[in-house]
Coordinates of C-alpha atoms in Angstrom, one line a residue:
M12 CA 72.4 -68.2 -117.5
P13 CA 71.7 -64.7 -118.8
G14 CA 68.2 -63.9 -119.8
A15 CA 67.5 -64.3 -123.5
K16 CA 66.3 -60.7 -124.1
E17 CA 69.4 -59.2 -122.5
K18 CA 71.6 -61.5 -124.4
A19 CA 69.9 -60.7 -127.8
Q20 CA 70.3 -56.9 -127.0
A21 CA 74.0 -57.3 -126.2
E22 CA 74.6 -59.2 -129.3
A23 CA 72.7 -56.8 -131.6
A24 CA 74.7 -53.9 -130.1
A25 CA 78.0 -55.7 -130.6
E26 CA 77.3 -56.5 -134.3
S27 CA 76.3 -53.0 -135.3
P28 CA 79.1 -51.4 -137.4
P29 CA 80.7 -48.3 -136.0
G30 CA 78.8 -45.1 -137.0
D31 CA 75.6 -46.9 -137.5
R32 CA 72.6 -46.5 -135.2
V33 CA 69.6 -48.7 -134.4
L34 CA 66.6 -46.7 -133.1
S35 CA 66.0 -47.0 -129.4
S36 CA 62.8 -48.3 -128.1
G37 CA 61.8 -44.7 -127.0
E38 CA 62.5 -43.3 -130.5
A39 CA 60.5 -46.1 -132.0
L40 CA 57.6 -45.4 -129.9
Q41 CA 57.7 -41.6 -130.5
A42 CA 57.7 -42.3 -134.2
A43 CA 54.8 -44.7 -134.0
Q44 CA 52.8 -42.1 -131.9
A45 CA 53.6 -39.4 -134.5
N46 CA 52.4 -41.7 -137.3
A47 CA 49.1 -42.5 -135.3
R48 CA 48.4 -38.6 -135.1
K49 CA 48.3 -38.2 -138.8
P50 CA 45.0 -37.1 -140.4
A51 CA 42.6 -39.9 -141.0
G52 CA 42.5 -39.4 -144.8
E53 CA 46.3 -39.8 -145.1
A54 CA 47.6 -43.4 -145.8
R55 CA 49.1 -45.2 -142.8
R56 CA 51.1 -48.0 -144.3
E57 CA 53.4 -49.9 -142.0
A58 CA 57.1 -50.1 -142.8
F59 CA 56.8 -53.9 -143.2
T60 CA 54.5 -56.8 -142.3
L61 CA 55.9 -59.6 -140.2
D62 CA 54.9 -63.2 -141.0
V63 CA 56.2 -65.8 -138.5
R64 CA 56.0 -69.4 -139.6
A65 CA 56.3 -71.8 -136.7
P66 CA 54.2 -74.2 -134.6
D67 CA 51.2 -72.4 -133.0
E68 CA 52.5 -71.9 -129.5
I69 CA 56.0 -70.8 -130.8
R70 CA 54.5 -68.5 -133.3
D71 CA 52.4 -66.7 -130.7
Y72 CA 55.2 -66.2 -128.4
L73 CA 57.5 -64.8 -131.2
N74 CA 54.8 -62.5 -132.4
L75 CA 54.5 -61.0 -128.9
H76 CA 58.2 -60.7 -128.1
L77 CA 60.2 -60.1 -131.3
E78 CA 62.1 -56.9 -131.3
L79 CA 61.1 -56.4 -134.9
Q80 CA 57.5 -55.6 -133.8
R81 CA 58.6 -52.3 -132.4
Y82 CA 59.7 -50.9 -135.8
R83 CA 56.7 -51.8 -138.1
Q84 CA 55.0 -48.5 -137.6
L85 CA 58.0 -46.4 -138.8
Q86 CA 57.1 -45.1 -142.2
D87 CA 60.5 -43.5 -142.9
L88 CA 62.4 -46.8 -142.1
D89 CA 64.8 -47.1 -145.1
G90 CA 66.1 -50.3 -146.7
Q91 CA 69.7 -50.0 -145.0
E92 CA 68.3 -49.7 -141.5
L93 CA 65.8 -52.5 -142.1
S94 CA 68.6 -54.8 -143.3
R95 CA 70.5 -54.1 -140.2
L96 CA 67.3 -54.9 -138.0
L97 CA 67.1 -58.2 -139.9
G98 CA 70.7 -59.1 -139.2
A99 CA 69.8 -58.9 -135.5
A100 CA 66.3 -60.6 -136.0
E101 CA 67.8 -64.2 -136.2
A102 CA 69.8 -63.9 -133.0
N103 CA 66.8 -62.4 -131.2
T104 CA 64.6 -65.3 -132.5
R105 CA 67.3 -67.8 -131.4
D106 CA 67.4 -66.3 -127.9
L107 CA 63.7 -66.3 -127.5
L108 CA 63.5 -69.9 -128.5
G109 CA 66.1 -70.5 -125.9
T110 CA 63.7 -69.4 -123.2
L111 CA 61.2 -72.0 -124.3
G112 CA 63.8 -74.7 -124.2
Y113 CA 64.7 -75.0 -128.0
F114 CA 68.5 -74.6 -128.4
A115 CA 69.0 -76.1 -131.8
P116 CA 66.5 -74.4 -134.1
R117 CA 66.8 -73.8 -137.8
I118 CA 65.8 -70.2 -138.7
S119 CA 65.6 -68.3 -141.9
V120 CA 64.7 -64.6 -142.3
D121 CA 63.6 -63.5 -145.7
L122 CA 62.6 -59.9 -147.0
R123 CA 60.2 -59.6 -149.9
E124 CA 59.1 -56.3 -151.7
T125 CA 55.3 -56.0 -151.7
P126 CA 54.5 -52.5 -153.4
A127 CA 51.0 -53.5 -154.2
D128 CA 50.1 -54.4 -150.6
A129 CA 48.0 -51.7 -149.0
R130 CA 49.3 -52.7 -145.6
A131 CA 53.1 -52.3 -146.2
P132 CA 55.8 -52.1 -149.1
R133 CA 57.7 -55.0 -147.6
E134 CA 57.2 -58.3 -146.0
V135 CA 59.5 -59.9 -143.5
A136 CA 59.0 -63.8 -143.2
I137 CA 60.7 -65.6 -140.4
A138 CA 60.5 -69.4 -140.8
V139 CA 61.4 -71.6 -137.6
D140 CA 61.9 -75.2 -137.3
P141 CA 62.4 -75.4 -133.5
G142 CA 64.0 -78.9 -133.4
E143 CA 63.8 -81.1 -130.2
R144 CA 62.8 -79.5 -127.1
T145 CA 65.5 -79.6 -124.2
R146 CA 64.4 -81.5 -121.2
I147 CA 65.8 -81.6 -117.6
A148 CA 68.4 -84.4 -117.2
Q149 CA 69.7 -83.6 -113.7
V150 CA 68.9 -81.1 -110.8
D151 CA 71.4 -80.4 -108.0
I152 CA 70.0 -78.4 -105.1
G153 CA 72.7 -77.2 -102.5
F154 CA 72.5 -75.2 -99.2
A155 CA 75.0 -72.8 -97.6
G156 CA 74.9 -70.9 -94.5
N157 CA 73.1 -71.9 -91.2
I158 CA 70.5 -74.0 -93.0
A159 CA 73.1 -76.3 -94.3
D160 CA 73.8 -78.2 -91.0
N161 CA 71.0 -76.9 -88.6
P162 CA 69.1 -80.0 -87.5
A163 CA 66.1 -77.7 -86.8
A164 CA 66.0 -76.8 -90.4
A165 CA 65.9 -80.3 -91.8
V166 CA 62.2 -79.9 -92.6
Q167 CA 62.9 -76.7 -94.7
R168 CA 65.6 -78.5 -96.6
R169 CA 63.3 -81.4 -97.4
D170 CA 60.5 -79.0 -98.4
V171 CA 62.6 -77.3 -101.0
T172 CA 63.9 -80.5 -102.5
T173 CA 60.5 -82.3 -102.5
G174 CA 58.7 -79.3 -103.6
W175 CA 61.1 -78.4 -106.6
G176 CA 59.1 -77.5 -109.6
L177 CA 61.4 -78.9 -112.3
R178 CA 61.9 -82.7 -112.3
S179 CA 64.0 -84.9 -114.5
G180 CA 62.2 -85.5 -117.9
Q181 CA 60.3 -82.3 -117.8
P182 CA 60.8 -79.6 -120.6
F183 CA 63.1 -76.8 -119.9
T184 CA 62.0 -73.2 -120.1
Q185 CA 63.6 -70.1 -118.7
D186 CA 60.3 -69.2 -117.0
A187 CA 60.1 -72.4 -115.3
W188 CA 63.6 -72.3 -114.3
D189 CA 63.3 -68.9 -112.8
S190 CA 59.9 -69.9 -111.0
A191 CA 61.5 -73.0 -109.5
K192 CA 64.2 -71.1 -108.0
T193 CA 62.0 -68.4 -106.7
A194 CA 59.6 -71.0 -105.1
G195 CA 62.6 -72.7 -103.4
L196 CA 63.7 -69.3 -102.0
R197 CA 60.3 -68.6 -100.8
R198 CA 60.2 -71.8 -98.8
I199 CA 63.4 -70.8 -97.1
T200 CA 62.5 -67.1 -96.4
A201 CA 59.1 -68.0 -95.0
R202 CA 60.8 -69.3 -91.7
R203 CA 64.0 -68.5 -89.7
Y204 CA 65.9 -67.1 -92.8
P205 CA 64.3 -63.9 -94.0
T206 CA 67.5 -62.7 -95.7
A207 CA 68.2 -65.9 -97.6
S208 CA 69.3 -65.6 -101.2
V209 CA 70.3 -67.6 -104.3
A210 CA 74.1 -67.8 -104.0
S211 CA 74.7 -69.5 -107.4
S212 CA 72.7 -71.0 -110.1
S213 CA 73.5 -72.5 -113.5
A214 CA 71.7 -74.2 -116.3
D215 CA 74.1 -76.2 -118.4
V216 CA 72.5 -77.0 -121.8
D217 CA 73.8 -79.5 -124.2
A218 CA 72.2 -78.5 -127.5
D219 CA 73.5 -81.8 -129.2
T220 CA 71.6 -84.0 -126.7
S221 CA 68.8 -81.6 -125.9
Q222 CA 69.4 -82.1 -122.2
A223 CA 69.9 -79.6 -119.4
R224 CA 71.7 -79.9 -116.0
L225 CA 70.5 -77.5 -113.5
A226 CA 72.3 -76.5 -110.3
V227 CA 71.3 -74.0 -107.6
T228 CA 72.7 -73.2 -104.2
Y229 CA 70.7 -71.2 -101.5
D230 CA 72.6 -69.2 -98.9
S231 CA 70.3 -69.0 -95.9
G232 CA 72.2 -66.3 -94.0
P233 CA 71.7 -66.3 -90.2
P234 CA 68.5 -67.4 -88.5
Y235 CA 66.3 -64.7 -87.1
R236 CA 64.1 -64.4 -84.0
F237 CA 61.5 -61.9 -83.3
G238 CA 62.5 -58.9 -81.2
P239 CA 60.3 -56.2 -79.6
V240 CA 57.5 -54.7 -81.6
Q241 CA 58.2 -50.9 -82.5
V242 CA 55.1 -49.1 -83.3
K243 CA 55.3 -46.1 -85.8
G244 CA 52.4 -43.8 -86.8
A245 CA 50.3 -44.2 -83.7
E246 CA 48.9 -41.0 -82.4
R247 CA 45.7 -41.9 -80.5
Y248 CA 46.4 -45.2 -79.0
P249 CA 49.4 -46.0 -76.9
P250 CA 52.1 -48.4 -78.4
E251 CA 51.2 -51.2 -75.9
V252 CA 48.0 -51.7 -77.9
A253 CA 49.8 -53.0 -81.0
Q254 CA 52.6 -54.6 -78.9
R255 CA 50.2 -56.6 -76.8
L256 CA 47.6 -57.5 -79.5
S257 CA 50.1 -58.7 -82.0
L258 CA 50.8 -61.7 -79.8
L259 CA 54.4 -62.0 -81.2
P260 CA 56.4 -63.4 -78.4
V261 CA 60.0 -62.0 -78.2
G262 CA 62.6 -64.7 -78.9
A263 CA 60.4 -66.8 -81.0
E264 CA 61.9 -68.1 -84.3
Y265 CA 60.9 -65.8 -87.2
D266 CA 57.9 -67.1 -89.1
Q267 CA 56.3 -65.3 -92.1
A268 CA 53.0 -66.8 -91.4
A269 CA 53.0 -65.7 -87.7
L270 CA 53.9 -62.1 -88.8
L271 CA 51.0 -62.2 -91.3
T272 CA 48.6 -63.5 -88.7
A273 CA 49.7 -60.8 -86.2
Q274 CA 49.1 -58.2 -89.0
Q275 CA 45.6 -59.6 -89.6
R276 CA 44.9 -59.6 -85.9
L277 CA 45.9 -55.9 -85.4
A278 CA 43.9 -55.0 -88.5
A279 CA 40.7 -56.8 -87.1
S280 CA 41.1 -55.4 -83.6
G281 CA 39.3 -52.2 -84.3
Y282 CA 42.1 -49.9 -83.3
Y283 CA 43.7 -49.4 -86.6
D284 CA 42.5 -48.5 -90.0
S285 CA 45.7 -49.9 -91.6
V286 CA 48.5 -52.1 -90.2
F287 CA 51.8 -53.2 -92.0
L288 CA 54.3 -55.4 -90.1
T289 CA 57.9 -55.9 -91.2
L290 CA 61.0 -57.5 -89.8
D291 CA 63.9 -55.1 -89.4
T292 CA 66.7 -57.2 -90.9
D293 CA 69.0 -54.1 -91.0
A294 CA 69.2 -53.7 -87.2
G295 CA 72.1 -56.0 -87.0
T296 CA 70.6 -58.2 -84.3
P297 CA 69.3 -61.4 -85.9
Q298 CA 68.6 -63.0 -82.6
A299 CA 66.3 -60.1 -81.6
A300 CA 65.3 -58.4 -84.8
P301 CA 62.7 -55.5 -84.2
V302 CA 59.3 -55.9 -85.6
I303 CA 58.3 -52.6 -87.2
A304 CA 54.5 -51.8 -86.9
Q305 CA 53.5 -49.1 -89.3
V306 CA 49.9 -48.1 -88.3
R307 CA 47.1 -45.7 -88.8
D308 CA 44.8 -45.2 -86.0
A309 CA 41.1 -45.8 -86.3
K310 CA 38.6 -43.3 -84.9
L311 CA 37.9 -43.3 -81.2
Q312 CA 34.2 -44.2 -81.8
K313 CA 32.4 -45.9 -84.6
I314 CA 28.8 -46.9 -85.4
V315 CA 28.2 -49.8 -87.8
F316 CA 24.8 -50.6 -89.4
G317 CA 24.1 -54.1 -90.5
V318 CA 21.4 -55.8 -92.5
G319 CA 21.2 -59.6 -92.9
A320 CA 19.0 -62.6 -93.1
S321 CA 19.0 -66.3 -92.4
T322 CA 16.6 -69.2 -92.8
D323 CA 16.9 -69.7 -88.9
S324 CA 15.5 -66.3 -87.9
G325 CA 14.6 -64.3 -91.1
P326 CA 15.7 -60.7 -91.8
R327 CA 17.9 -59.0 -89.2
L328 CA 18.7 -55.4 -88.5
S329 CA 21.6 -54.4 -86.2
V330 CA 23.5 -51.4 -84.8
D331 CA 27.1 -51.6 -83.3
H332 CA 28.7 -48.9 -81.3
I333 CA 32.4 -49.2 -80.8
H334 CA 34.3 -47.1 -78.3
N335 CA 38.0 -47.9 -78.4
Q336 CA 39.1 -46.2 -75.3
L337 CA 36.6 -45.6 -72.6
P338 CA 37.2 -42.5 -70.3
L339 CA 39.1 -43.1 -67.1
I340 CA 39.7 -46.9 -67.6
G341 CA 40.8 -47.0 -71.2
W342 CA 39.0 -50.3 -72.0
R343 CA 37.4 -51.0 -75.3
A344 CA 33.5 -51.3 -75.4
V345 CA 31.3 -52.9 -78.1
S346 CA 27.6 -52.4 -77.7
K347 CA 25.0 -53.9 -79.9
V348 CA 21.3 -53.8 -80.7
S349 CA 20.0 -56.6 -82.8
I350 CA 16.4 -57.4 -84.0
D351 CA 15.2 -60.4 -86.1
Q352 CA 12.1 -62.5 -86.2
K353 CA 13.2 -64.7 -83.1
T354 CA 15.4 -62.5 -81.1
K355 CA 15.7 -59.0 -79.8
L356 CA 19.0 -58.2 -78.2
I357 CA 20.8 -55.3 -76.5
S358 CA 24.3 -56.1 -75.2
S359 CA 27.6 -54.5 -74.4
E360 CA 31.0 -55.9 -73.6
Q361 CA 34.1 -54.2 -72.2
T362 CA 37.6 -55.5 -72.5
S363 CA 40.9 -54.3 -71.2
L364 CA 44.3 -54.6 -73.0
P365 CA 46.0 -57.8 -72.5
D366 CA 48.7 -57.9 -69.8
D367 CA 52.2 -59.4 -70.3
N368 CA 50.7 -62.9 -70.0
L369 CA 47.9 -62.0 -72.6
W370 CA 45.1 -62.2 -70.1
R371 CA 42.6 -59.5 -70.3
W372 CA 39.7 -58.5 -68.1
V373 CA 36.1 -58.7 -69.4
T374 CA 32.8 -57.4 -68.3
S375 CA 29.6 -57.8 -70.3
E376 CA 25.8 -57.1 -69.9
R377 CA 23.0 -58.5 -72.0
L378 CA 19.2 -58.1 -72.1
Q379 CA 17.4 -60.4 -74.5
R380 CA 13.8 -61.5 -75.7
E381 CA 13.9 -64.9 -77.6
L382 CA 11.6 -67.6 -78.8
T383 CA 12.9 -70.5 -76.8
G384 CA 11.1 -73.5 -78.0
S385 CA 7.3 -72.8 -77.7
Y386 CA 7.8 -69.8 -75.3
E387 CA 8.8 -66.2 -75.3
V388 CA 11.6 -65.7 -72.7
N389 CA 12.9 -62.5 -71.5
S390 CA 16.4 -62.9 -70.0
G391 CA 19.5 -60.9 -68.8
R392 CA 23.2 -61.7 -67.9
L393 CA 25.8 -60.0 -66.1
R394 CA 29.3 -61.4 -66.5
G395 CA 32.8 -60.4 -65.2
G396 CA 36.2 -62.3 -65.4
R397 CA 39.3 -62.8 -67.4
A398 CA 39.9 -64.1 -70.9
K399 CA 43.0 -65.0 -73.1
S400 CA 43.2 -65.6 -76.7
T401 CA 46.3 -67.0 -78.7
D402 CA 46.7 -68.2 -82.2
H403 CA 44.8 -71.4 -81.7
I404 CA 43.2 -71.4 -78.1
D405 CA 40.7 -69.1 -76.3
R406 CA 40.1 -69.6 -72.6
G407 CA 38.3 -67.7 -69.9
Y408 CA 36.8 -67.9 -66.4
Y409 CA 34.0 -65.7 -65.1
L410 CA 31.5 -64.8 -62.4
Q411 CA 28.0 -64.8 -63.9
Y412 CA 24.5 -63.8 -63.1
D413 CA 21.5 -65.0 -65.1
Y414 CA 17.7 -64.5 -64.9
A415 CA 14.9 -65.6 -67.3
T416 CA 11.3 -65.3 -67.3
T417 CA 8.6 -66.7 -69.6
T418 CA 6.1 -64.1 -70.9
N419 CA 3.6 -66.1 -72.7
G420 CA 3.5 -69.1 -70.4
D421 CA 0.6 -71.5 -69.5
A422 CA 0.3 -73.8 -66.4
D423 CA 3.0 -76.0 -67.8
A424 CA 5.4 -73.1 -68.9
P425 CA 8.9 -73.1 -67.3
P426 CA 8.8 -70.9 -64.2
S427 CA 11.1 -67.9 -63.9
G428 CA 14.5 -68.5 -62.6
S429 CA 17.8 -66.8 -61.7
A430 CA 21.3 -68.2 -60.7
I431 CA 24.8 -67.2 -60.0
S432 CA 27.6 -69.4 -61.6
T433 CA 31.4 -69.5 -62.2
P434 CA 31.7 -70.9 -65.8
W435 CA 35.1 -71.8 -67.3
N436 CA 35.6 -72.3 -71.1
W437 CA 38.4 -73.5 -73.4
T438 CA 38.3 -73.5 -77.2
G439 CA 41.0 -75.1 -79.4
R440 CA 41.0 -74.6 -83.1
Y441 CA 43.4 -76.6 -85.3
F442 CA 42.1 -76.1 -88.8
D443 CA 44.2 -75.7 -92.0
N444 CA 42.2 -72.5 -92.8
P445 CA 40.4 -70.4 -90.3
T446 CA 37.6 -69.2 -92.6
A447 CA 37.2 -72.1 -95.0
P448 CA 38.7 -75.3 -93.5
S449 CA 39.1 -78.5 -95.5
R450 CA 41.1 -80.5 -92.8
G451 CA 41.7 -80.2 -89.0
Y452 CA 39.6 -80.1 -86.0
G453 CA 38.2 -77.9 -83.2
V454 CA 37.2 -78.6 -79.6
A455 CA 35.2 -76.5 -77.2
V456 CA 34.5 -77.3 -73.4
E457 CA 32.5 -75.3 -70.9
A458 CA 32.1 -76.2 -67.3
G459 CA 31.2 -74.6 -64.0
P460 CA 29.3 -74.9 -60.7
G461 CA 26.3 -72.5 -59.7
M462 CA 23.6 -71.8 -57.4
T463 CA 19.9 -71.3 -58.2
L464 CA 18.4 -68.1 -56.4
I465 CA 14.7 -68.4 -57.0
G466 CA 12.4 -70.9 -55.3
D467 CA 14.4 -74.0 -54.0
R468 CA 18.0 -72.8 -53.8
A469 CA 20.2 -75.5 -54.9
P470 CA 23.7 -76.0 -56.2
F471 CA 24.1 -77.1 -59.8
L472 CA 26.9 -78.1 -62.3
R473 CA 26.6 -77.1 -66.0
S474 CA 28.8 -78.6 -68.5
Y475 CA 28.8 -78.5 -72.3
A476 CA 31.3 -79.8 -75.1
R477 CA 31.3 -79.6 -78.9
G478 CA 33.7 -80.9 -81.6
L479 CA 34.1 -80.5 -85.3
A480 CA 36.5 -82.6 -87.4
F481 CA 37.5 -82.8 -91.2
L482 CA 38.7 -86.1 -92.5
P483 CA 40.2 -85.7 -96.1
L484 CA 39.4 -88.4 -98.6
D485 CA 40.7 -89.2 -102.2
K486 CA 41.8 -86.2 -104.2
L487 CA 40.0 -85.1 -107.5
Q488 CA 42.0 -83.8 -110.4
A489 CA 41.0 -81.8 -113.3
D490 CA 43.0 -80.7 -116.4
G491 CA 44.9 -77.6 -115.7
S492 CA 43.5 -77.3 -112.0
P493 CA 45.1 -78.0 -108.7
A494 CA 43.9 -81.3 -107.1
R495 CA 41.3 -81.0 -104.3
S496 CA 40.2 -83.6 -101.8
G497 CA 36.7 -84.6 -100.8
R498 CA 36.2 -84.9 -97.1
L499 CA 33.9 -86.3 -94.4
Q500 CA 32.8 -83.7 -91.8
F501 CA 31.9 -85.0 -88.2
R502 CA 30.2 -82.8 -85.7
A503 CA 29.1 -83.5 -82.2
E504 CA 27.8 -81.7 -79.1
A505 CA 26.7 -82.8 -75.7
G506 CA 25.5 -80.8 -72.5
M507 CA 24.0 -81.5 -69.2
V508 CA 22.9 -79.6 -66.1
N509 CA 23.0 -81.5 -62.9
V510 CA 20.6 -80.2 -60.4
K511 CA 17.8 -81.6 -58.3
D512 CA 14.4 -81.7 -59.9
S513 CA 12.8 -79.1 -57.5
A514 CA 15.3 -76.4 -58.4
T515 CA 14.6 -73.9 -61.3
V516 CA 17.7 -73.1 -63.5
P517 CA 17.3 -70.1 -65.9
A518 CA 16.2 -71.2 -69.4
T519 CA 19.3 -69.5 -70.9
L520 CA 21.4 -72.1 -69.1
L521 CA 19.5 -75.1 -70.5
F522 CA 19.6 -76.6 -74.0
L523 CA 17.6 -76.5 -77.3
T524 CA 18.8 -77.6 -80.8
G525 CA 17.6 -77.6 -84.4
G526 CA 18.4 -75.2 -87.3
D527 CA 21.0 -74.3 -89.9
S528 CA 24.1 -75.2 -88.0
T529 CA 22.7 -78.0 -85.8
V530 CA 19.9 -80.5 -86.9
R531 CA 18.8 -79.4 -90.4
G532 CA 15.3 -80.3 -91.4
Y533 CA 14.0 -78.6 -88.2
S534 CA 13.2 -75.0 -87.3
Y535 CA 15.8 -73.0 -85.2
R536 CA 15.9 -74.2 -81.6
Q537 CA 12.7 -76.3 -81.9
I538 CA 14.0 -79.6 -80.7
G539 CA 13.7 -79.6 -76.9
A540 CA 12.0 -81.2 -73.9
R541 CA 8.1 -81.4 -74.1
T542 CA 5.3 -80.7 -71.8
V543 CA 2.3 -83.0 -71.5
D544 CA 0.4 -81.1 -74.2
G545 CA 3.5 -81.1 -76.6
Q546 CA 4.9 -77.6 -75.9
I547 CA 8.7 -77.3 -76.4
Y548 CA 11.0 -75.9 -73.7
A549 CA 14.7 -75.9 -72.9
G550 CA 15.9 -79.2 -71.4
K551 CA 18.8 -80.2 -69.0
Y552 CA 20.3 -82.8 -71.3
L553 CA 21.5 -82.4 -74.9
A554 CA 23.1 -84.8 -77.4
A555 CA 23.6 -84.1 -81.2
G556 CA 25.7 -85.1 -84.1
S557 CA 26.2 -84.9 -87.7
V558 CA 28.1 -86.7 -90.6
E559 CA 28.5 -84.9 -94.0
W560 CA 30.2 -86.0 -97.0
Q561 CA 31.6 -83.1 -99.1
R562 CA 33.0 -83.4 -102.6
P563 CA 34.4 -80.9 -105.2
I564 CA 32.4 -80.5 -108.2
V565 CA 34.1 -81.0 -111.7
W566 CA 32.2 -79.4 -114.6
N567 CA 33.2 -79.9 -118.2
G568 CA 36.5 -81.3 -117.2
E569 CA 37.4 -78.2 -115.0
M570 CA 37.4 -77.9 -111.3
T571 CA 34.8 -75.5 -110.0
E572 CA 34.6 -73.5 -106.8
F573 CA 31.4 -75.5 -105.8
E574 CA 31.1 -78.7 -103.8
S575 CA 28.3 -81.1 -103.2
A576 CA 27.3 -82.4 -99.8
L577 CA 25.2 -85.2 -98.5
F578 CA 24.4 -85.3 -94.8
I579 CA 22.5 -86.9 -91.9
D580 CA 21.9 -84.9 -88.6
A581 CA 20.5 -86.1 -85.3
G582 CA 19.7 -84.5 -82.1
A583 CA 17.8 -84.7 -78.8
V584 CA 16.9 -82.7 -75.8
A585 CA 15.3 -83.8 -72.6
D586 CA 15.1 -83.4 -68.8
Q587 CA 16.2 -86.9 -68.1
P588 CA 18.9 -88.9 -70.0
G589 CA 16.5 -91.8 -70.5
D590 CA 14.0 -89.5 -72.3
L591 CA 16.5 -88.6 -75.1
K592 CA 15.0 -89.5 -78.5
A593 CA 16.8 -88.5 -81.6
K594 CA 15.1 -86.3 -84.1
V595 CA 16.8 -87.0 -87.4
G596 CA 17.3 -85.0 -90.6
V597 CA 18.8 -86.0 -93.9
G598 CA 19.5 -84.1 -97.1
A599 CA 21.9 -82.8 -99.7
G600 CA 23.4 -79.4 -100.4
V601 CA 25.8 -77.3 -102.5
R602 CA 28.8 -75.3 -101.1
W603 CA 30.3 -72.4 -102.8
R604 CA 33.8 -70.9 -102.0
S605 CA 32.9 -67.3 -102.3
P606 CA 35.3 -64.3 -101.8
V607 CA 33.7 -63.7 -98.4
G608 CA 33.6 -67.2 -97.1
P609 CA 31.8 -70.5 -97.7
L610 CA 28.2 -70.2 -98.7
Q611 CA 26.1 -73.4 -98.1
A612 CA 22.7 -74.1 -99.4
D613 CA 21.0 -77.3 -98.0
V614 CA 17.7 -78.9 -98.6
A615 CA 16.8 -81.3 -95.6
Y616 CA 14.1 -83.6 -94.7
G617 CA 13.0 -83.8 -91.1
V618 CA 12.1 -87.4 -90.5
D619 CA 9.8 -86.5 -87.5
P620 CA 7.8 -83.7 -89.1
K621 CA 8.0 -85.2 -92.5
K622 CA 8.8 -81.9 -94.1
F623 CA 11.5 -80.3 -96.3
R624 CA 13.3 -77.2 -95.1
L625 CA 15.6 -75.0 -97.0
H626 CA 18.9 -74.0 -94.9
L627 CA 21.2 -71.1 -96.0
R628 CA 24.4 -70.2 -94.2
L629 CA 27.4 -67.9 -95.0
G630 CA 30.8 -68.0 -93.5
F631 CA 32.5 -70.5 -91.1
T632 CA 32.7 -70.0 -87.3
F633 CA 33.7 -72.4 -84.5

């Protein structure tokens, strides 16, 4: 069905008598600009005023789109030319009404002389009775090409039909019809078929019955698979950087979301100031279509200054130094200095490029002074090993050396300790959104044997696990806003260090809890094992959990970007499993879906200390 504006212009041109000329839009604009440049003291009457008499929604639409509006500023518009414009106005009005679904309107166009009107010497009145609005009677969606009979594309076919935007009984408009076709095409091009197109479409409108029968056929074209990544624009870093960090496996089915994720991953890698990935569909190799990576290299070195604050540790200052290509080895190094009220930290981590199996070498060094329970602890760590990151899973295994010493200790303070261990870790993230999830789950596991090196040397086994899950509840709907679900959030963590009592494990390998992201209502890392005089220190066993009810906030009938939250947290740390006694916090809070990530503000009551605490947190990490 041709667009209403194009149809109106074609009919107006066909009805113009030979030798007559209607001003083009460019000529009309030039004339209007010339009129606007006249001296302020000179009268600036319009050629005519336009009065559209129609229901409010239709009147506003016609006032915005009628072709007559272009000619109102032409002071030298004579009567003959205006009559010719009025002849085309009815057809233009009828076409515009057709885009809104009114195909049997009654329209009258009248011209009245108004010499006494200071605004214009003439008035054009267009009266519209739109009649009955056309509604959808039938929708036929067809498929051609590979998608039509490919069993693997059954979900895509179903998504197009179930997600179709125009249903039987709904009003027909040209915009809604175009939007529905485009949305269906996007569902097809998002996966396997980047060259899909609308093969044919028709809107059969019966003006007598005010019904429309719609039909569209999508041609998928051939299915595509990712080929090799071809890097363009790289000058400082070798192409292997983008090729390996993109994590786009050659031979995988084309997926627009995977391409976007790879682009974001490269942009966040620190190697590039800008990245743009596209699939080369003109290469003529659908089963191995090249991925073009257009990049602009970042500087070799960068220093980043940071300022922050949290209710856990107060104000924070940090300086990061990034070297993207260390001399001789070519690894990337990120070094950091951070200072807040509880922690002073100096650290550095070096990583190689991933190999063909996505594994990379990692080394790191760390010196730290931290308030650990009631004691100041100086600690250090050296680590070396291998790590692998994919879309949802991170894993690694290392050889690690730790030491820790208490600086303000009394007779009961934990003694200094050091150890060597071989930790292994695995983290899986399966959330619907990596920065602001509303459903899904995440699981992290760490485990590894070790040997204490100071005092009584003894083997030990350290293990730790945590999980986070979102369970959607009923949906809330507000007028004119998409529905959003409330949810329950479950969080749990547990850890233990199996070692004989006479051995000394460094405090940095033991456990504490409490604070913004663990047990609210308590200070940061102030739930731990206790000495005989009540001093807090890191213990060998940890158990903690939380249940939180999150619900979108509707205000004045409109959905907002805020959510309410009610929660209960509990956690315990001890040196023996039988000594674990839960510390409980309860409270309420508000969540704001800010442009930089979720911001949460909570007020929690610590049942044990019988005090309220404010907890603020920005962003989501797991």
